[in-house]
Amino acid sequence: MYSQSTVIAGGLAHIPVVIGVFSFIQKYFSKRASNFQQDTEPKKSQVKNIEKKSDPKPAPTTIPADTTVVKKKHADVPVNIYRPKTPYEGTVIENYSLLKEGAIGRVNHITFDLKDSDPFLNYVEGQSIGIMPAGVDSNGKPHKLRLYSIASTRHGDDFNGNTVSLCVRQLQYEKDGETINGVCSTYLCDIKPGDKVKITGPVGKEMLLPDEEDANIVMLATGTGIAPMRAYLRRMFEATEKEKNKWNFKGKAWLFMGAPKSANLLYEEDLQRYLIDYPENFKYTKAISREEQNSKGGRMYIQDRVLESANELFNMIEDEKTHIYLCGLKGMEPGIDEAMTKAAEEKGLNWSELRPQLKKAGRWHVETY
Ligand code: FAD
Ligand code: A2P
């Protein structure tokens, strides 16, 4: 016979067992349910560990130092230090052509002095600034600003941290038998050292580089779309810049560059030097549209080069450390999409599913115009 207290104690002693069995059943069924959910979803891709892009905080107006302290992503990226109502008047330091003899059109490298800006107009690689061209439009109103991708690193071309550089193509087109010159691009290509220019910004967080030194960076550029890429590559491979930024890039950087003629290739000497200095880290693939032909006998575009390298490229994309940057002509987007679709198919992947995942993971960066 058991006493009443023994029965109560025995009953109590069983409680953990009952809870344990109950929680096991609960876990078992919820795991089944979540597996079922995953199984019924389409197999998206082999993209792993998709991380959510964090919301950037308002930026401070001090220069963001390179730091090893772990911070919220993009928290210290400056934006809109100068707005159109109160632009900064920067002084032109230099303005020179980037083209070789026989090139088509006009593309210039232009540098502005920022040292007198107060608050200081600082920026990071991958951002843009606004330029307000002098003069008024056909309605007598001041011209609106135009955006230009920054082509220098935050340390500037002279590494002193107080200049910003742009890579500008003069817009020209024919209308009713007349040559029309773009307002701002012509203004910029014509300005002289010592001239004052109204600058706004910086703006943009789409084209920022990842912090990780072992990231892989695939760059797809047409024409002046090389501007942000030039800043990335300087950050990665330019000796004095590296000393300043303490960012010891260890990944692979692969630039696909589209230009109409060899004489139109931009920053070519620097890129050749990086190839010699960093053969393990830098790859450079050109598509010279009016000198080379694609397999169909048409103009060679970067999307044709993407297809030629489909396997190697997608091996890289499957690595979660790889980011892809697309910059330049808006018109190239459908062509790139088509090429990526074909290239993905060759690897048994579905680009229309993969691309949004890359975007969500903050690994697909597009700035076209
Ligand atoms: P506008 O005088 O403004 O003329 C442009 C207008 O002309 C068009 O809106 C269109 O209406 C018309 N037009 C253009 N082409 C034709 C045509 N073929 N036929 C008929 N009409 C036509 N540019 C660079 O050079 N380098 C850069 O790094 C750069 N970065 C940019 C970054 C961003 C984020 C953006 C949004 C744009 C960037 N641009 C860059 C483009 C730049 O902002 C200007 O749009 C460009 O310089 C033309 O400006 P514009 O004032 O000279 O031309
Ligand atoms: P093309 O003009 O021969 O057709 P730039 O800005 O110096 O003109 O260079 C832009 C480069 O991009 C040129 O080689 C141009 O070729 C090329 N391009 C033009 N349209 C496309 C497109 N839809 N897709 C990819 N590249 C393009």
Short mmCIF file of C-alpha atoms in Angstrom, two decimals, residues 117-307:
data_model
loop_
_atom_site.label_atom_id
_atom_site.label_comp_id
_atom_site.label_asym_id
_atom_site.label_seq_id
_atom_site.Cartn_x
_atom_site.Cartn_y
_atom_site.Cartn_z
CA SER A 117 33.65 72.53 -47.34
CA ASP A 118 32.18 73.08 -43.90
CA PRO A 119 30.64 70.71 -42.92
CA PHE A 120 33.20 68.59 -44.70
CA LEU A 121 31.87 66.86 -47.82
CA ASN A 122 33.05 63.34 -47.19
CA TYR A 123 31.96 60.24 -49.09
CA VAL A 124 32.75 56.58 -49.52
CA GLU A 125 33.46 54.43 -52.59
CA GLY A 126 30.33 53.68 -54.64
CA GLN A 127 28.47 56.93 -53.88
CA SER A 128 27.52 59.72 -56.29
CA ILE A 129 27.50 63.51 -56.11
CA GLY A 130 25.18 66.02 -57.74
CA ILE A 131 26.44 68.76 -60.05
CA MET A 132 24.39 71.91 -60.67
CA PRO A 133 25.42 73.34 -64.04
CA ALA A 134 25.77 77.11 -64.28
CA GLY A 135 23.09 79.03 -66.19
CA VAL A 136 19.37 78.67 -66.60
CA ASP A 137 17.06 76.39 -68.58
CA SER A 138 14.61 77.39 -71.34
CA ASN A 139 12.15 78.58 -68.66
CA GLY A 140 14.72 80.87 -67.11
CA LYS A 141 15.06 78.60 -64.06
CA PRO A 142 18.41 77.38 -62.74
CA HIS A 143 19.39 74.03 -64.22
CA LYS A 144 18.52 71.00 -62.16
CA LEU A 145 21.31 68.90 -60.73
CA ARG A 146 22.63 65.79 -62.46
CA LEU A 147 24.13 62.86 -60.61
CA TYR A 148 27.60 61.47 -61.31
CA SER A 149 29.21 58.37 -59.83
CA ILE A 150 32.29 59.17 -57.81
CA ALA A 151 35.42 57.76 -59.47
CA SER A 152 37.84 58.36 -56.58
CA THR A 153 38.23 56.63 -53.24
CA ARG A 154 37.38 58.53 -50.06
CA HIS A 155 41.08 59.46 -49.90
CA GLY A 156 40.95 61.19 -53.27
CA ASP A 157 43.33 60.80 -56.20
CA ASP A 158 46.13 62.52 -54.26
CA PHE A 159 45.41 60.45 -51.11
CA ASN A 160 44.96 63.56 -48.93
CA GLY A 161 41.25 62.98 -48.37
CA ASN A 162 40.00 66.33 -49.61
CA THR A 163 39.11 65.87 -53.28
CA VAL A 164 36.49 64.08 -55.33
CA SER A 165 36.84 62.92 -58.95
CA LEU A 166 34.31 62.12 -61.68
CA CYS A 167 34.43 60.36 -65.03
CA VAL A 168 32.10 62.21 -67.40
CA ARG A 169 31.05 61.48 -70.98
CA GLN A 170 29.70 64.43 -72.93
CA LEU A 171 26.17 63.59 -74.07
CA GLN A 172 25.75 64.35 -77.77
CA TYR A 173 22.99 63.36 -80.12
CA GLU A 174 21.55 64.43 -83.43
CA LYS A 175 18.10 65.97 -83.71
CA ASP A 176 16.60 67.35 -86.92
CA GLY A 177 20.06 67.49 -88.45
CA GLU A 178 21.45 69.42 -85.51
CA THR A 179 23.95 68.23 -82.88
CA ILE A 180 22.54 68.61 -79.37
CA ASN A 181 25.00 68.80 -76.49
CA GLY A 182 23.91 67.64 -73.02
CA VAL A 183 23.74 70.59 -70.62
CA CYS A 184 25.61 69.32 -67.59
CA SER A 185 28.00 66.89 -69.26
CA THR A 186 29.13 69.62 -71.68
CA TYR A 187 29.46 72.09 -68.80
CA LEU A 188 31.63 69.57 -66.94
CA CYS A 189 33.79 68.63 -69.90
CA ASP A 190 34.44 72.34 -70.58
CA ILE A 191 35.22 73.63 -67.07
CA LYS A 192 38.77 74.74 -66.30
CA PRO A 193 41.01 74.44 -63.23
CA GLY A 194 40.10 77.24 -60.81
CA ASP A 195 36.42 77.33 -61.85
CA LYS A 196 33.83 77.02 -59.08
CA VAL A 197 31.19 74.31 -59.37
CA LYS A 198 28.06 73.73 -57.28
CA ILE A 199 28.16 70.28 -55.74
CA THR A 200 25.52 68.40 -53.74
CA GLY A 201 25.49 65.08 -51.91
CA PRO A 202 26.96 62.61 -51.46
CA VAL A 203 24.11 60.20 -52.20
CA GLY A 204 23.61 56.48 -52.72
CA LYS A 205 24.06 53.28 -50.78
CA GLU A 206 23.36 50.85 -53.61
CA MET A 207 26.92 50.51 -54.85
CA LEU A 208 28.85 50.29 -51.60
CA LEU A 209 31.60 47.72 -51.22
CA PRO A 210 31.23 45.00 -48.60
CA ASP A 211 33.48 45.31 -45.55
CA GLU A 212 34.86 41.79 -45.86
CA GLU A 213 38.43 41.64 -47.14
CA ASP A 214 37.84 38.18 -48.63
CA ALA A 215 34.76 39.22 -50.65
CA ASN A 216 34.78 38.59 -54.41
CA ILE A 217 33.77 41.56 -56.55
CA VAL A 218 32.39 41.04 -60.07
CA MET A 219 32.05 44.31 -61.98
CA LEU A 220 30.06 44.77 -65.19
CA ALA A 221 30.68 48.23 -66.67
CA THR A 222 29.95 50.04 -69.92
CA GLY A 223 31.63 53.37 -70.67
CA THR A 224 31.59 55.76 -67.71
CA GLY A 225 30.03 52.94 -65.67
CA ILE A 226 33.62 52.23 -64.78
CA ALA A 227 33.62 55.24 -62.41
CA PRO A 228 32.65 53.42 -59.18
CA MET A 229 34.72 50.39 -60.27
CA ARG A 230 37.79 52.61 -60.60
CA ALA A 231 37.29 53.65 -56.97
CA TYR A 232 36.90 50.01 -55.85
CA LEU A 233 40.00 48.91 -57.74
CA ARG A 234 42.08 51.75 -56.34
CA ARG A 235 40.91 50.78 -52.87
CA MET A 236 41.96 47.19 -53.54
CA PHE A 237 45.19 47.58 -55.49
CA GLU A 238 46.68 51.10 -55.38
CA ALA A 239 49.69 51.01 -53.04
CA THR A 240 49.35 54.38 -51.27
CA GLU A 241 45.59 53.99 -51.05
CA LYS A 242 46.05 50.59 -49.40
CA GLU A 243 48.41 52.09 -46.84
CA LYS A 244 45.76 54.66 -46.01
CA ASN A 245 42.73 52.41 -45.93
CA LYS A 246 44.23 49.38 -44.17
CA TRP A 247 41.73 47.25 -46.13
CA ASN A 248 43.70 44.22 -47.13
CA PHE A 249 41.63 42.89 -50.03
CA LYS A 250 42.15 39.14 -50.37
CA GLY A 251 39.30 38.17 -52.69
CA LYS A 252 38.94 38.09 -56.46
CA ALA A 253 37.99 41.19 -58.44
CA TRP A 254 36.75 40.58 -61.98
CA LEU A 255 36.04 43.55 -64.25
CA PHE A 256 34.02 43.17 -67.46
CA MET A 257 34.46 46.41 -69.36
CA GLY A 258 32.55 47.52 -72.46
CA ALA A 259 33.90 50.27 -74.73
CA PRO A 260 33.28 51.10 -78.39
CA LYS A 261 36.98 51.19 -79.37
CA SER A 262 40.32 50.38 -77.74
CA ALA A 263 41.04 54.10 -77.69
CA ASN A 264 37.91 54.52 -75.53
CA LEU A 265 39.11 52.17 -72.78
CA LEU A 266 39.23 54.17 -69.56
CA TYR A 267 42.00 54.06 -66.92
CA GLU A 268 43.66 51.32 -68.98
CA GLU A 269 47.24 51.89 -67.73
CA ASP A 270 46.16 51.57 -64.10
CA LEU A 271 44.22 48.40 -64.83
CA GLN A 272 47.20 46.85 -66.64
CA ARG A 273 49.39 47.69 -63.65
CA TYR A 274 46.96 46.00 -61.26
CA LEU A 275 47.02 42.90 -63.49
CA ILE A 276 50.81 42.75 -63.14
CA ASP A 277 50.84 43.53 -59.41
CA TYR A 278 47.91 41.31 -58.40
CA PRO A 279 47.59 38.45 -60.93
CA GLU A 280 45.89 36.25 -58.34
CA ASN A 281 43.32 38.83 -57.35
CA PHE A 282 42.42 40.74 -60.49
CA LYS A 283 40.87 39.61 -63.74
CA TYR A 284 40.00 41.99 -66.57
CA THR A 285 37.77 41.06 -69.52
CA LYS A 286 37.10 43.60 -72.26
CA ALA A 287 34.37 43.83 -74.88
CA ILE A 288 35.35 46.31 -77.58
CA SER A 289 32.07 46.61 -79.44
CA ARG A 290 33.26 48.19 -82.67
CA GLU A 291 36.48 46.21 -83.05
CA GLU A 292 35.36 42.73 -81.97
CA GLN A 293 32.44 40.55 -82.97
CA ASN A 294 30.32 38.22 -80.91
CA SER A 295 29.58 34.63 -82.00
CA LYS A 296 26.59 35.85 -84.01
CA GLY A 297 28.68 38.36 -85.94
CA GLY A 298 27.24 41.34 -84.03
CA ARG A 299 28.98 43.93 -81.85
CA MET A 300 30.83 42.45 -78.92
CA TYR A 301 29.12 43.53 -75.67
CA ILE A 302 29.93 42.63 -72.08
CA GLN A 303 26.95 40.26 -71.96
CA ASP A 304 28.65 38.21 -74.71
CA ARG A 305 31.75 38.01 -72.53
CA VAL A 306 29.60 37.02 -69.56
CA LEU A 307 28.26 34.10 -71.60
#
